[in-house]
Amino acid sequence: MKLSTRFGEYGGVFVPEILVPALEQLETAFVEAQNDSHFRSELDDLLATYAGRPTPLYRCRNLGAETSATMWLKREDLLHGGAHKTNQVLAQALLAKRLGKTRLIAETGAGQHGVATAMAGALLGLETVIYMGSKDIERQQPNVFRMELLGAKVETVDAGAATLKEAINAAMRDWAASYPTTHYLLGTVAGPHPFPTIVREFQSVIGTEARAQFVDAVGALPDVVLACVGGGSNAIGVWSAFLDDEQVQLVGVEAAGHGLHTEHHGATLERGRPGVLHGAYTYVLQDDEGQIAEAHSVSAGLDYPGVGPEHAYLLESGRASYVGVDDQAALAAAEALAQAEGIIPALESAHAVAHALELARACTEPRTMLINLSGRGDKDLETMMRHR
Amino acid sequence: MSRYDSMFEVLAERGEGAFIPFTVLGDPDPDGSLDVIGWLVESGADALELGVPFSDPVADGPVIQAASSRALAAGTTPRVCLDLVDQVRRTNPDIPIGLLMYANPVLAHGMDAFYADAAEAGVDSVLIADVPVAEVAPFAEAANRHGVEPVLIAPIDAADRTLREVVAWGKGYTYVLGRAGVTGDANRASLAHDALLGRLHALGAPPPVVGFGIGSPDQVRQALRAGAAGVIAGTAIVRRISDHHEVVEFVTSMKAATRP
């Protein structure tokens, strides 16, 4: 490998030997593409004319108005596809074409990454197969239909808890046999090197835009930047531009599910410990014997017992802090945002909104909060209806 | 001399290749897997490759995934696995025993402590499916400290640089992948190994043993003709473990194919 494979001690390439050449090939293509103005301009053009970048930065008029805090939303929910996932999917799909691959495979939890991959597959003429756990298929039906409508094949994964973890296992098994013709379009900053670095790079557009927009609007930096963390790509994306601004507090919000005191949550950084899952040395929810635990969250996108290795590094270095928001609080925050601003967030993003509201209520002096509203809630309407 | 070295030496004198069956420790339950291991030994296994069940076996196909799930459901922890090896070792002082497992249970046990306990139980080698040569150094060093041999995988299309590393770190034997993909016997090994086996011999690699996609005596003969020192069959064994007679018949026929 040419680039560093680690964030501090976290990351690495923990995959079967057979996949190492495919990862090396991907890294080479990534490095070359970064220095290729044609690649850059094709991606920028797609992001602008196809995906709808830049996305707006919106100052909430009503949410938290009773507090001394001001809430700003980075509107990734307005991106084509309905979530931030599209940013890096377009870039990886272009890399796949560059490598001469004819087929895309991807895992999906909430379905947002699967939808984005299916869109890119349709756009670029690549056969697309999406692995999805049967539990997620059941709770994200609209996205399953979207993927199929876009021409992708959705492969049901029944193993284990039948959620995102098993979908990734299935995609890795497919790739071990299919890598000569197939690109594994991993959807987050987790997995083996170079995925955490590639996904970070192509999600950094969120932070670059948000920082400039915020400074332009306010004339200063935000006090806090919040994002939900499942695998962690929207958080890494929005934080990337603020890492060197030491006065800006970075807060990641994990799924506390039924509560951090229970075994039913997705709070990997708060309740996990270092281990190897899906190709990376990172924080992992696991038992004493090293068997991976099942995560739980009302939001399928946060229902994952691992996390991107850069988050493990940011946690240990103290640059970012992580908190948990439970299912009920996330559902309540989704409703609060809907009724205050007319915006229905994805349940994943609602976790960040919930914690921002909690911080706002505790504010005794003016504070500015930037929340990455990573996706919209259309896919979650049925879940919200059921829980109301 | 290690147990693997002795085994390969004795087999070479007889002009035979090694037949190494694989089964998952704790499948269908800990006592049941001891029975299966007994059947493998009585039918002529030259060495044993034993899987330590893991919740997320990404290198395994459906048959071995199901075996791992059964073993975990029956309470098979890594500690139980080492106890089972200890029992096998008591009645089989000379047979080489390898573990095939995933990285996280090793780390959860504590890397150094794991290799120490494995050595104590009588394990000869450990192959970790999700630790390629690029990450193997700390694992191999811990293995070496305790006299356990780290086995590494050589994919059929491995770059020279990778093969040199495999040879530098690997001991016991070299696990040569019969084909791409995950474990399974439905998709047969390609066995176009002459070139790779030649390169491994030239680099002085530990004896090459072909695994993945091996399910018939014909394939055993082909692999040995191509220059392999032995073969491993896993899925084809695991499919049969509910039937003593079938296991014995299969292993006997596979072992027979290793003889000149």
XYZ file of C-alpha atoms in Angstrom:
648
model
C 0.000 0.000 0.000
C 1.194 3.495 -0.811
C -0.916 5.500 1.633
C -0.972 5.077 5.393
C -3.429 2.319 6.253
C -3.962 3.520 9.837
C -5.476 6.304 11.913
C -3.213 6.128 14.941
C -3.256 2.422 15.729
C -6.691 1.889 14.155
C -7.534 0.713 10.641
C -5.389 -1.680 8.619
C -6.136 -4.367 6.051
C -7.663 -7.333 7.916
C -9.063 -9.261 4.971
C -8.411 -12.667 3.415
C -5.153 -12.548 1.438
C -7.074 -13.022 -1.809
C -8.647 -9.552 -1.495
C -5.409 -7.668 -0.864
C -4.565 -7.200 -4.575
C -8.069 -5.792 -5.202
C -7.570 -3.270 -2.394
C -4.118 -2.334 -3.709
C -5.558 -1.824 -7.178
C -8.314 0.376 -5.741
C -5.818 2.451 -3.780
C -3.706 3.018 -6.898
C -6.767 4.110 -8.893
C -7.784 6.469 -6.078
C -4.340 8.086 -5.867
C -4.153 8.511 -9.639
C -7.699 9.864 -9.881
C -6.939 12.471 -7.229
C -4.283 13.897 -9.536
C -6.378 13.632 -12.673
C -8.178 16.861 -13.504
C -10.543 15.027 -15.841
C -11.722 12.730 -13.033
C -12.156 15.699 -10.701
C -14.128 17.714 -13.220
C -16.396 14.799 -14.162
C -17.136 14.190 -10.466
C -17.698 17.879 -9.738
C -20.036 18.121 -12.713
C -22.075 15.119 -11.523
C -22.188 16.457 -7.969
C -23.500 19.810 -9.238
C -25.836 18.862 -12.078
C -26.938 15.364 -11.064
C -26.782 15.260 -7.279
C -27.604 18.890 -6.511
C -24.516 20.267 -4.773
C -23.920 22.538 -3.023
C -26.604 21.657 -0.510
C -27.999 24.576 1.523
C -27.048 25.529 5.053
C -30.282 26.429 6.813
C -30.707 28.406 10.031
C -33.602 26.980 12.017
C -36.311 29.586 12.549
C -38.213 27.745 15.248
C -36.339 24.697 16.500
C -34.729 25.595 19.814
C -36.080 29.140 19.602
C -36.894 29.000 23.320
C -33.208 28.396 24.114
C -30.190 30.638 23.753
C -28.721 28.340 21.092
C -28.992 28.762 17.328
C -29.313 25.607 15.242
C -28.057 25.338 11.695
C -28.775 22.383 9.437
C -26.496 21.204 6.643
C -29.158 19.954 4.262
C -27.702 16.669 2.949
C -31.302 15.436 3.079
C -31.866 17.488 -0.072
C -29.207 15.639 -2.016
C -30.379 13.417 -4.877
C -31.108 10.011 -3.405
C -32.174 11.502 -0.091
C -28.935 11.288 1.877
C -25.250 12.176 1.907
C -24.422 8.695 0.569
C -24.606 9.918 -3.036
C -21.460 12.070 -2.647
C -19.005 9.240 -2.351
C -21.000 6.680 -4.324
C -20.645 8.768 -7.495
C -16.904 9.025 -6.868
C -16.407 5.298 -6.234
C -18.548 4.379 -9.226
C -16.311 6.559 -11.402
C -13.292 4.779 -9.885
C -14.910 1.446 -10.737
C -15.318 2.533 -14.357
C -11.722 3.702 -14.362
C -10.686 0.214 -13.221
C -12.701 -1.334 -16.033
C -15.120 -3.077 -13.659
C -18.554 -3.904 -15.033
C -20.417 -4.769 -11.849
C -21.050 -3.021 -8.528
C -21.897 -4.731 -5.272
C -22.825 -2.936 -2.069
C -24.234 -3.562 1.384
C -27.024 -1.472 2.760
C -28.703 -1.028 6.131
C -31.263 1.757 5.867
C -31.262 1.347 2.124
C -29.834 4.821 1.488
C -26.451 3.551 0.378
C -28.110 0.846 -1.703
C -30.316 3.427 -3.399
C -27.336 5.690 -4.095
C -25.376 2.743 -5.540
C -28.332 1.662 -7.658
C -28.603 5.240 -8.983
C -24.919 5.306 -9.896
C -25.182 1.861 -11.484
C -28.076 3.027 -13.652
C -26.306 6.269 -14.529
C -22.988 4.663 -15.491
C -24.308 1.434 -16.977
C -22.966 -0.942 -14.325
C -24.746 -4.101 -13.229
C -25.651 -3.602 -9.563
C -26.296 -6.071 -6.748
C -27.234 -4.838 -3.269
C -26.941 -7.079 -0.195
C -29.498 -6.277 2.507
C -30.528 -8.051 5.692
C -34.067 -9.407 5.729
C -34.880 -7.413 8.896
C -33.845 -4.199 7.126
C -35.758 -5.173 3.991
C -38.843 -5.438 6.138
C -38.455 -2.039 7.803
C -37.227 -0.091 4.753
C -39.616 -1.326 2.071
C -39.774 1.934 0.087
C -36.010 1.866 -0.420
C -36.071 -1.782 -1.508
C -38.562 -0.862 -4.200
C -36.493 2.198 -5.165
C -33.420 0.037 -5.700
C -35.362 -2.415 -7.828
C -36.962 0.382 -9.814
C -33.457 1.686 -10.505
C -32.563 -1.674 -11.996
C -30.542 -3.138 -9.121
C -30.917 -6.653 -7.801
C -31.539 -6.799 -4.036
C -30.095 -9.957 -2.452
C -31.729 -10.910 0.840
C -29.347 -11.893 3.667
C -30.908 -14.076 6.359
C -27.913 -14.899 8.559
C -27.628 -13.740 12.166
C -29.710 -10.683 13.044
C -30.153 -10.090 9.282
C -29.036 -6.457 9.405
C -26.106 -4.393 8.125
C -23.348 -6.565 9.635
C -24.528 -9.662 7.789
C -25.050 -7.668 4.587
C -21.372 -6.644 4.713
C -20.306 -10.273 5.318
C -22.276 -11.321 2.243
C -20.812 -8.563 0.084
C -17.260 -9.466 1.173
C -17.879 -13.120 0.266
C -19.180 -12.126 -3.156
C -16.141 -9.903 -3.717
C -13.664 -12.664 -2.803
C -14.808 -14.512 -5.933
C -15.811 -11.614 -8.193
C -13.108 -8.961 -7.724
C -11.672 -9.241 -11.264
C -14.898 -7.785 -12.726
C -16.636 -6.313 -9.690
C -16.103 -3.267 -7.494
C -17.253 -3.492 -3.896
C -18.721 -0.064 -3.302
C -18.490 0.092 0.482
C -20.838 2.676 1.910
C -19.079 4.128 4.907
C -15.723 5.008 6.470
C -15.422 1.481 7.886
C -13.868 -1.612 6.300
C -10.275 -2.270 5.230
C -7.925 0.378 3.882
C -8.335 2.170 1.493
C -12.111 2.461 2.061
C -11.984 4.669 5.196
C -9.629 7.063 3.403
C -11.508 7.064 0.087
C -14.931 7.557 1.649
C -13.577 10.292 3.928
C -12.058 12.130 0.971
C -15.263 12.053 -1.061
C -17.511 12.967 1.891
C -15.277 15.891 2.888
C -17.261 18.041 0.444
C -19.935 18.281 3.168
C -17.544 19.908 5.628
C -15.807 22.093 3.066
C -19.126 23.553 1.937
C -20.621 23.812 5.422
C -17.627 25.602 6.892
C -17.547 28.210 4.101
C -21.333 28.658 4.218
C -21.312 29.055 7.983
C -18.470 31.566 8.027
C -20.175 33.461 5.212
C -23.492 33.623 7.055
C -22.307 34.177 10.620
C -18.818 35.581 10.296
C -17.476 33.022 12.765
C -17.127 29.280 13.217
C -19.862 27.203 14.880
C -19.356 26.278 18.519
C -20.417 22.654 18.022
C -20.701 20.390 14.973
C -22.957 17.381 15.503
C -23.564 14.300 13.391
C -24.955 10.845 13.923
C -22.479 7.931 13.822
C -23.252 4.429 12.572
C -20.279 3.541 10.367
C -19.556 7.246 10.596
C -19.264 8.663 7.076
C -21.507 11.712 7.427
C -19.749 12.692 10.651
C -16.281 12.303 9.138
C -17.490 14.241 6.099
C -18.801 17.261 7.980
C -15.992 17.245 10.569
C -13.180 17.013 8.015
C -13.090 20.798 7.528
C -13.196 21.542 11.269
C -10.565 19.111 12.614
C -7.923 21.832 12.809
C -10.307 24.394 14.349
C -9.621 23.363 17.905
C -12.248 25.691 19.383
C -14.980 23.840 17.467
C -16.425 20.988 19.494
C -17.142 17.828 17.494
C -19.887 15.594 18.860
C -20.835 12.228 17.394
C -24.216 10.784 18.302
C -24.546 7.010 18.447
C -27.700 4.937 18.715
C -28.471 4.151 22.348
C -31.348 1.964 21.155
C -33.249 0.733 24.213
C -30.652 2.425 26.428
C -26.912 2.206 27.041
C -27.590 0.208 30.206
C -29.181 -2.548 28.071
C -27.611 -4.859 25.483
C -29.787 -3.398 22.740
C -27.952 -0.443 21.241
C -25.473 0.545 18.560
C -23.127 2.590 20.756
C -19.876 1.040 19.566
C -17.581 3.832 20.738
C -19.222 4.115 24.150
C -19.731 0.444 24.926
C -17.414 -1.467 22.569
C -13.716 -2.217 22.742
C -10.960 -2.512 20.146
C -11.086 -5.543 17.875
C -11.205 -6.585 14.233
C -14.430 -6.490 12.248
C -14.924 -6.254 8.483
C -11.328 -5.563 7.652
C -10.384 -2.954 10.233
C -8.971 -2.770 13.740
C -11.479 -0.489 15.426
C -14.028 -0.339 18.231
C -16.411 -3.285 18.107
C -19.412 -4.416 20.152
C -18.424 -7.927 21.220
C -18.635 -10.463 24.004
C -15.738 -11.528 26.238
C -14.773 -14.274 23.778
C -14.550 -11.929 20.801
C -17.799 -12.945 19.103
C -19.381 -9.890 17.504
C -22.545 -8.700 19.232
C -25.760 -7.780 17.495
C -26.448 -4.056 17.545
C -29.880 -2.526 17.895
C -31.357 0.755 16.767
C -34.748 1.915 15.547
C -32.774 3.400 12.639
C -31.356 0.750 10.336
C -28.405 2.966 9.360
C -27.059 3.062 12.937
C -27.696 -0.610 13.625
C -24.040 -1.700 13.323
C -21.615 -3.172 15.903
C -18.511 -1.637 14.280
C -17.455 1.905 13.413
C -14.977 3.571 11.089
C -11.401 3.358 12.456
C -10.896 7.130 12.252
C -13.636 7.525 14.855
C -11.749 5.188 17.195
C -8.751 7.452 16.701
C -10.744 10.687 17.230
C -12.246 9.210 20.405
C -8.900 8.224 21.890
C -7.179 11.447 20.836
C -10.015 13.390 22.465
C -10.672 15.492 19.365
C -14.256 14.264 19.156
C -16.661 13.125 21.839
C -19.475 10.637 21.480
C -22.851 10.359 23.170
C -25.849 8.063 22.839
C -29.440 8.974 22.009
C -32.073 6.299 22.457
C -34.835 5.217 20.077
C -37.566 7.217 21.814
C -35.564 10.445 21.902
C -34.672 10.085 18.217
C -38.315 9.510 17.251
C -39.362 12.523 19.322
C -36.677 14.714 17.721
C -37.806 13.691 14.235
C -41.310 14.830 15.105
C -40.050 18.017 16.741
C -38.072 18.996 13.647
C -40.986 18.128 11.375
C -43.363 20.321 13.341
C -40.967 23.194 14.023
C -39.427 23.537 10.568
C -41.420 21.416 8.148
C -38.468 19.073 7.642
C -38.786 15.310 8.233
C -35.326 13.934 8.970
C -34.120 10.370 8.578
C -34.210 8.612 11.950
C -30.413 8.362 11.783
C -30.046 12.151 11.518
C -32.761 12.616 14.140
C -30.312 11.226 16.704
C -28.044 14.231 16.091
C -31.008 16.614 16.251
C -32.090 15.094 19.575
C -28.709 15.639 21.188
C -28.434 19.163 19.765
C -31.786 19.988 21.386
C -30.558 18.600 24.680
C -27.408 20.736 24.486
C -29.482 23.769 23.487
C -31.757 23.415 26.506
C -28.714 23.363 28.767
C -27.230 26.515 27.195
C -26.961 29.534 29.459
C -25.371 31.771 26.827
C -25.654 32.039 23.036
C -24.148 29.075 21.192
C -24.191 28.082 17.560
C -24.704 24.469 16.578
C -24.201 22.974 13.168
C -26.054 19.692 12.658
C -25.384 17.516 9.661
C -28.868 16.557 8.539
C -27.541 13.552 6.686
C -30.778 12.206 5.218
C -34.492 12.679 4.832
C -37.180 10.663 6.539
C -39.364 9.376 3.701
C -37.962 5.861 4.137
C -38.831 5.938 7.862
C -42.470 7.030 7.646
C -43.741 3.519 8.325
C -41.480 3.135 11.381
C -42.572 6.533 12.667
C -46.232 5.630 12.145
C -45.784 2.387 14.047
C -44.132 4.084 17.023
C -46.435 7.094 17.279
C 11.685 -31.298 14.311
C 8.097 -30.028 14.216
C 5.189 -32.428 13.810
C 4.546 -31.042 10.320
C 8.176 -31.571 9.303
C 8.099 -35.162 10.574
C 4.824 -35.839 8.801
C 6.000 -34.463 5.445
C 9.290 -36.352 5.778
C 7.605 -39.676 6.468
C 5.080 -39.140 3.655
C 7.829 -38.152 1.204
C 9.694 -41.393 1.975
C 6.528 -43.291 1.081
C 5.860 -41.136 -1.979
C 2.540 -39.993 -0.501
C 0.846 -36.657 -0.206
C -0.877 -35.429 2.971
C -4.634 -35.582 3.340
C -5.760 -32.980 5.869
C -9.455 -32.953 6.728
C -11.081 -29.897 8.288
C -13.958 -29.770 10.717
C -15.319 -27.071 13.005
C -14.587 -27.540 16.707
C -17.868 -27.762 18.596
C -19.918 -28.825 15.565
C -22.542 -30.113 16.118
C -21.594 -29.725 19.798
C -18.294 -30.086 21.689
C -18.617 -33.824 22.426
C -19.950 -34.529 18.940
C -16.963 -32.833 17.351
C -14.598 -35.059 19.365
C -16.346 -38.057 17.809
C -15.960 -36.577 14.316
C -12.256 -35.921 14.918
C -11.874 -39.545 16.045
C -13.458 -40.721 12.770
C -11.096 -38.511 10.760
C -8.060 -39.948 12.512
C -9.213 -43.577 12.241
C -9.804 -43.169 8.490
C -6.264 -42.042 7.785
C -6.036 -38.261 8.255
C -2.380 -37.235 8.184
C -3.025 -33.975 10.028
C -6.063 -32.117 11.366
C -7.242 -28.626 10.463
C -9.761 -27.490 13.063
C -11.970 -24.430 12.815
C -12.597 -22.163 15.797
C -16.158 -20.893 15.305
C -16.654 -17.156 14.807
C -19.808 -15.077 14.543
C -18.794 -13.446 11.241
C -16.816 -15.919 9.115
C -16.347 -13.815 5.961
C -13.998 -16.320 4.274
C -16.477 -19.181 4.579
C -19.286 -20.396 2.354
C -22.741 -21.450 3.561
C -21.830 -24.975 4.778
C -19.038 -23.866 7.124
C -21.018 -20.774 8.174
C -23.795 -23.078 9.289
C -21.288 -25.286 11.125
C -19.918 -22.244 12.969
C -23.422 -21.182 13.956
C -24.204 -24.664 15.291
C -20.961 -24.714 17.271
C -21.569 -21.261 18.763
C -25.145 -22.177 19.643
C -23.747 -25.243 21.449
C -21.569 -22.974 23.610
C -18.245 -23.458 21.843
C -15.938 -20.678 22.995
C -12.229 -20.448 22.033
C -11.484 -21.810 25.526
C -13.706 -24.840 24.829
C -11.872 -25.286 21.497
C -8.491 -25.408 23.212
C -9.858 -27.921 25.744
C -11.046 -30.097 22.839
C -7.616 -29.909 21.191
C -6.055 -30.858 24.518
C -8.217 -33.994 24.614
C -7.400 -34.906 21.010
C -3.706 -34.391 21.702
C -3.709 -36.809 24.651
C -4.680 -39.739 22.460
C -2.805 -38.538 19.346
C 0.679 -37.428 20.401
C 2.132 -37.175 16.879
C -0.552 -35.865 14.525
C -0.093 -32.223 13.447
C -3.028 -30.080 14.579
C -3.735 -26.705 12.999
C -6.342 -24.130 13.980
C -8.148 -22.097 11.349
C -9.799 -19.018 12.811
C -10.467 -15.283 12.643
C -8.540 -12.418 14.214
C -11.019 -11.078 16.745
C -11.202 -14.092 19.089
C -7.372 -14.075 19.184
C -7.341 -10.393 20.162
C -10.161 -10.836 22.676
C -8.229 -13.650 24.379
C -5.085 -11.474 24.357
C -2.701 -12.189 21.495
C 0.230 -13.507 23.495
C -1.954 -15.431 25.926
C -3.815 -17.036 23.051
C -0.674 -18.484 21.461
C 0.647 -19.547 24.869
C -2.607 -21.383 25.622
C -2.740 -22.879 22.130
C 0.800 -24.241 22.522
C -0.108 -25.631 25.918
C -3.136 -27.427 24.421
C -0.957 -29.052 21.787
C -1.717 -26.870 18.760
C 0.990 -26.942 16.072
C -0.155 -24.166 13.761
C -2.618 -21.287 13.516
C -3.972 -19.802 10.293
C -6.017 -16.607 10.690
C -8.293 -16.160 7.708
C -8.560 -12.378 7.958
C -4.919 -11.624 8.673
C -2.992 -11.312 5.384
C 0.826 -11.061 5.330
C 0.553 -7.276 5.469
C -0.827 -7.534 9.024
C 0.759 -10.781 10.191
C 3.895 -9.573 11.977
C 2.563 -9.207 15.554
C 0.584 -12.471 15.255
C 3.533 -14.414 13.822
C 5.911 -13.021 16.439
C 3.568 -14.060 19.240
C 3.176 -17.496 17.624
C 6.932 -17.903 17.338
C 7.468 -16.942 20.980
C 5.361 -19.930 21.979
C 6.484 -22.439 19.359
C 3.270 -22.281 17.337
C 3.736 -22.202 13.554
C 1.968 -19.351 11.714
C 0.450 -20.690 8.480
C -0.094 -18.198 5.660
C -2.177 -18.251 2.497
C -0.795 -18.018 -1.037
C -3.497 -16.989 -3.531
C -3.084 -18.364 -7.040
C -2.448 -14.918 -8.526
C -0.177 -13.687 -5.721
C 2.379 -11.006 -6.592
C 6.058 -11.981 -6.153
C 6.365 -9.493 -3.305
C 3.448 -11.164 -1.478
C 4.862 -14.657 -2.007
C 8.243 -13.604 -0.637
C 6.499 -12.312 2.496
C 4.420 -15.488 2.765
C 7.639 -17.492 2.652
C 9.414 -15.193 5.117
C 6.692 -15.429 7.789
C 4.997 -18.749 7.110
C 5.852 -22.012 8.839
C 4.414 -25.521 8.994
C 2.884 -25.546 5.528
C 1.725 -23.017 2.940
C -2.027 -22.892 2.369
C -2.494 -22.610 -1.396
C -5.947 -21.423 -2.453
C -7.484 -23.822 -4.972
C -9.551 -20.974 -6.391
C -10.925 -17.513 -5.558
C -13.983 -17.040 -3.360
C -14.970 -18.536 -0.031
C -14.849 -22.106 1.279
C -17.088 -24.631 -0.463
C -16.946 -27.749 -2.595
C -19.642 -26.950 -5.182
C -17.403 -24.614 -7.148
C -14.432 -26.826 -7.908
C -10.830 -25.850 -7.501
C -9.261 -24.737 -10.757
C -6.024 -26.600 -10.006
C -4.023 -24.603 -12.502
C -1.360 -24.477 -9.853
C 1.767 -25.674 -11.568
C 3.189 -22.171 -11.905
C 2.380 -21.079 -8.362
C 3.628 -24.328 -6.836
C 6.821 -23.957 -8.860
C 7.333 -20.419 -7.580
C 6.751 -21.558 -3.988
C 9.268 -24.394 -4.340
C 11.803 -21.981 -5.832
C 11.369 -19.585 -2.909
C 11.824 -22.411 -0.395
C 8.285 -22.070 1.005
C 6.949 -24.471 3.647
C 5.286 -27.453 1.854
C 2.329 -26.247 -0.239
C -1.057 -27.716 0.608
C -4.066 -26.963 -1.614
C -7.426 -26.095 -0.087
C -10.783 -24.488 -1.151
C -12.957 -26.328 -3.644
C -11.512 -29.812 -2.957
C -14.155 -32.553 -2.816
C -13.051 -35.616 -4.798
C -10.168 -38.125 -5.029
C -9.513 -36.988 -8.616
C -8.793 -33.498 -7.398
C -6.410 -34.895 -4.801
C -4.427 -36.702 -7.497
C -4.388 -33.632 -9.739
C -3.168 -31.349 -6.963
C -0.381 -33.753 -5.981
C 0.643 -34.206 -9.616
C 0.890 -30.428 -9.947
C 3.420 -30.424 -7.103
C 1.352 -29.968 -3.944
C 2.541 -31.723 -0.781
C -1.019 -32.300 0.330
C -4.654 -31.218 0.183
C -7.232 -29.927 2.639
C -10.947 -30.693 2.374
C -13.384 -28.908 4.660
C -16.853 -28.365 3.272
C -17.000 -31.936 1.935
C -16.302 -33.209 5.477
C -18.650 -30.820 7.260
C -21.503 -31.876 4.965
C -21.056 -35.458 6.135
C -20.494 -35.166 9.888
C -23.963 -36.392 10.837
C -23.025 -39.810 9.401
C -20.050 -41.778 10.758
C -20.019 -44.179 7.824
C -20.014 -41.410 5.216
C -17.154 -39.589 6.922
C -15.054 -42.744 7.101
C -15.781 -43.666 3.499
C -14.988 -40.160 2.211
C -11.767 -39.712 4.190
C -10.582 -43.213 3.304
C -11.115 -42.565 -0.412
C -9.402 -39.160 -0.254
C -6.432 -40.592 1.653
C -6.182 -43.470 -0.815
C -5.826 -40.912 -3.613
C -2.696 -39.498 -1.964
C -0.885 -42.809 -2.406
C 1.180 -43.593 -5.475
